[in-house]
Tab-separated table of C-alpha atoms in Angstrom:
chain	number	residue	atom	x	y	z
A	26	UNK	CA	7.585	6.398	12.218
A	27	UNK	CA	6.506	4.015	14.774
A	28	UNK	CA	5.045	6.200	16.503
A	29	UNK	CA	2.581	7.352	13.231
A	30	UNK	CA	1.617	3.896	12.549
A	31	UNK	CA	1.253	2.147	15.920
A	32	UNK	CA	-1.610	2.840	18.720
A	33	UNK	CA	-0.750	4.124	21.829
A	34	UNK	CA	-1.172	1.060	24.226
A	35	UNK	CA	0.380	-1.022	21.875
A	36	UNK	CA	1.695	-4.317	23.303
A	37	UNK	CA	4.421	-4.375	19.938
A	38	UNK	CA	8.301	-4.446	20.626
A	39	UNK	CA	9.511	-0.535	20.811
A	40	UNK	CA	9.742	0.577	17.162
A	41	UNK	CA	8.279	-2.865	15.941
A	42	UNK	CA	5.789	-1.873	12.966
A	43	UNK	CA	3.449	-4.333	11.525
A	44	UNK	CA	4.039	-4.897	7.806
A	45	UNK	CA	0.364	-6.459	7.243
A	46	UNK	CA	-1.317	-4.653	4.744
A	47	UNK	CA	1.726	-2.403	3.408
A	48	UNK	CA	2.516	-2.917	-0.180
A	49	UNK	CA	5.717	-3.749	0.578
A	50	UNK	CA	7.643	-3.238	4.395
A	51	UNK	CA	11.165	-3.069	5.356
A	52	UNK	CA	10.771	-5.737	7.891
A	53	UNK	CA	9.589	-8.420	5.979
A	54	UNK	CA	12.375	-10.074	4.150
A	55	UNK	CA	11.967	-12.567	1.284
A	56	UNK	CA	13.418	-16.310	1.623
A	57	UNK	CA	11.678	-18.096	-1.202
A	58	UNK	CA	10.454	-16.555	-4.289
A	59	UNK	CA	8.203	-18.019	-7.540
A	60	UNK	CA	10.445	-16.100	-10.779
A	61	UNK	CA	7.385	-14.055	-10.921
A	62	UNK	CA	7.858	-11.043	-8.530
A	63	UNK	CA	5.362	-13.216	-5.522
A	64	UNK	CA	7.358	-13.950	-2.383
A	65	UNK	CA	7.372	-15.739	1.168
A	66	UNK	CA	8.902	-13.674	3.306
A	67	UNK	CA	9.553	-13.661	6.930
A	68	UNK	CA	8.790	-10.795	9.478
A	69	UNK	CA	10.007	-9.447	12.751
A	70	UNK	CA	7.865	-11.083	14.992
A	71	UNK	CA	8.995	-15.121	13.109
A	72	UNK	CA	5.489	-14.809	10.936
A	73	UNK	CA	5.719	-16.447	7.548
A	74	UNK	CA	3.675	-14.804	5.064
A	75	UNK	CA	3.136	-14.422	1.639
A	76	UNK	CA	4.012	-10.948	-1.204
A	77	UNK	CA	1.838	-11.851	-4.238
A	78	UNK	CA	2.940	-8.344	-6.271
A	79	UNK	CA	-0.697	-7.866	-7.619
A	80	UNK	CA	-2.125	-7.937	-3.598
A	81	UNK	CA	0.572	-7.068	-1.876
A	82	UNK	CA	1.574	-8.186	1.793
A	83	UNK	CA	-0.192	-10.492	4.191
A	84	UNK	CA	0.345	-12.746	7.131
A	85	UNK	CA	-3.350	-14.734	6.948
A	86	UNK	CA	-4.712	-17.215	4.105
A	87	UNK	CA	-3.269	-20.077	2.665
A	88	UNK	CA	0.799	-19.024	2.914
A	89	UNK	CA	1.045	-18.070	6.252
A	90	UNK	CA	2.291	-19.698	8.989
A	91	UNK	CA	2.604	-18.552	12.481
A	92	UNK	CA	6.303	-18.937	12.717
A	93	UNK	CA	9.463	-20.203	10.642
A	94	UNK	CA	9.855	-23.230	12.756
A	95	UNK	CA	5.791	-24.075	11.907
A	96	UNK	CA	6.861	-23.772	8.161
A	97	UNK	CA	9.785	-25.793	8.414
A	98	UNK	CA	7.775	-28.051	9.983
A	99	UNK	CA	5.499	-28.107	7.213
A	100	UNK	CA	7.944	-28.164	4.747
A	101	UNK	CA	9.667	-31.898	5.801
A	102	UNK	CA	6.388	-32.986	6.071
A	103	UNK	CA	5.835	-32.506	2.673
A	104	UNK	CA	8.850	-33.926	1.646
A	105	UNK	CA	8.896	-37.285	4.127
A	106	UNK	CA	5.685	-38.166	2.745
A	107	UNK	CA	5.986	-37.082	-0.894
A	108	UNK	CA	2.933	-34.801	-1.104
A	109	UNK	CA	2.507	-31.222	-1.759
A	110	UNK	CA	3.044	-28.186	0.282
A	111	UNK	CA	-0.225	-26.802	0.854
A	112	UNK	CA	-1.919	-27.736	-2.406
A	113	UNK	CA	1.492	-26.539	-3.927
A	114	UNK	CA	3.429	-29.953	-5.468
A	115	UNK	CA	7.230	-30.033	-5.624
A	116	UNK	CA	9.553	-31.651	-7.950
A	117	UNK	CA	13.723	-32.575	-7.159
A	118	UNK	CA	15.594	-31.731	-10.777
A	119	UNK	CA	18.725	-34.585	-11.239
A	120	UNK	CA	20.805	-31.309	-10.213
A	121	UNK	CA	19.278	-31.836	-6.593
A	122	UNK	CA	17.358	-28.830	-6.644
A	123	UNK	CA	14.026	-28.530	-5.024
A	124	UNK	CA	11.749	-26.814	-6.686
A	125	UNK	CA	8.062	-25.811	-5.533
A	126	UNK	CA	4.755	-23.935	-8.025
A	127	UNK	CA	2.821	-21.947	-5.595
């Protein structure tokens, strides 16, 4: 498949296929999701992006992030200071759960 979907020349990882623009790709896997079907997920190359289920898959825009560690990053940032992620604020229930609205 590879192959199909990569150009020759390519400077990719042997077999590595970019999921940008696919509806959905096998090597981006969800790690935080909204209860609404719209995802961050993570892909082969450490990109954080975002699956919003009415515009599918992307790596650019507001909820991307270059790598995991940049969104970690990010993320205690956020919390140190007490503001929101991005635009996106975040609540602790008394459970201890964090919860972010994206």
């Amino acid at each position: 498949m590879s192959e199909d979907v990569m150009p020759s020349g390519s400077k990719e990882p042997q077999g590595y296929v970019d999921p940008e623009g696919f509806w959905w790709h096998g090597s981006a896997i969800p790690f935080a999701m909204d209860g609404g079907g719209d995802n961050l997920v993570l892909d082969g190359k450490g990109r954080v992006g975002s699956f919003f289920h009415e515009e599918g898959l992307t790596f650019t825009g507001s909820w991307a992030w270059p790598s995991y560690a940049d969104f970690l990053e990010d993320v205690a940032h956020a919390l140190e200071r007490g503001e929101p992620l991005r635009d996106s604020p975040h609540s602790v229930a008394p459970e201890g759960d964090l919860d972010w609205t994206y």
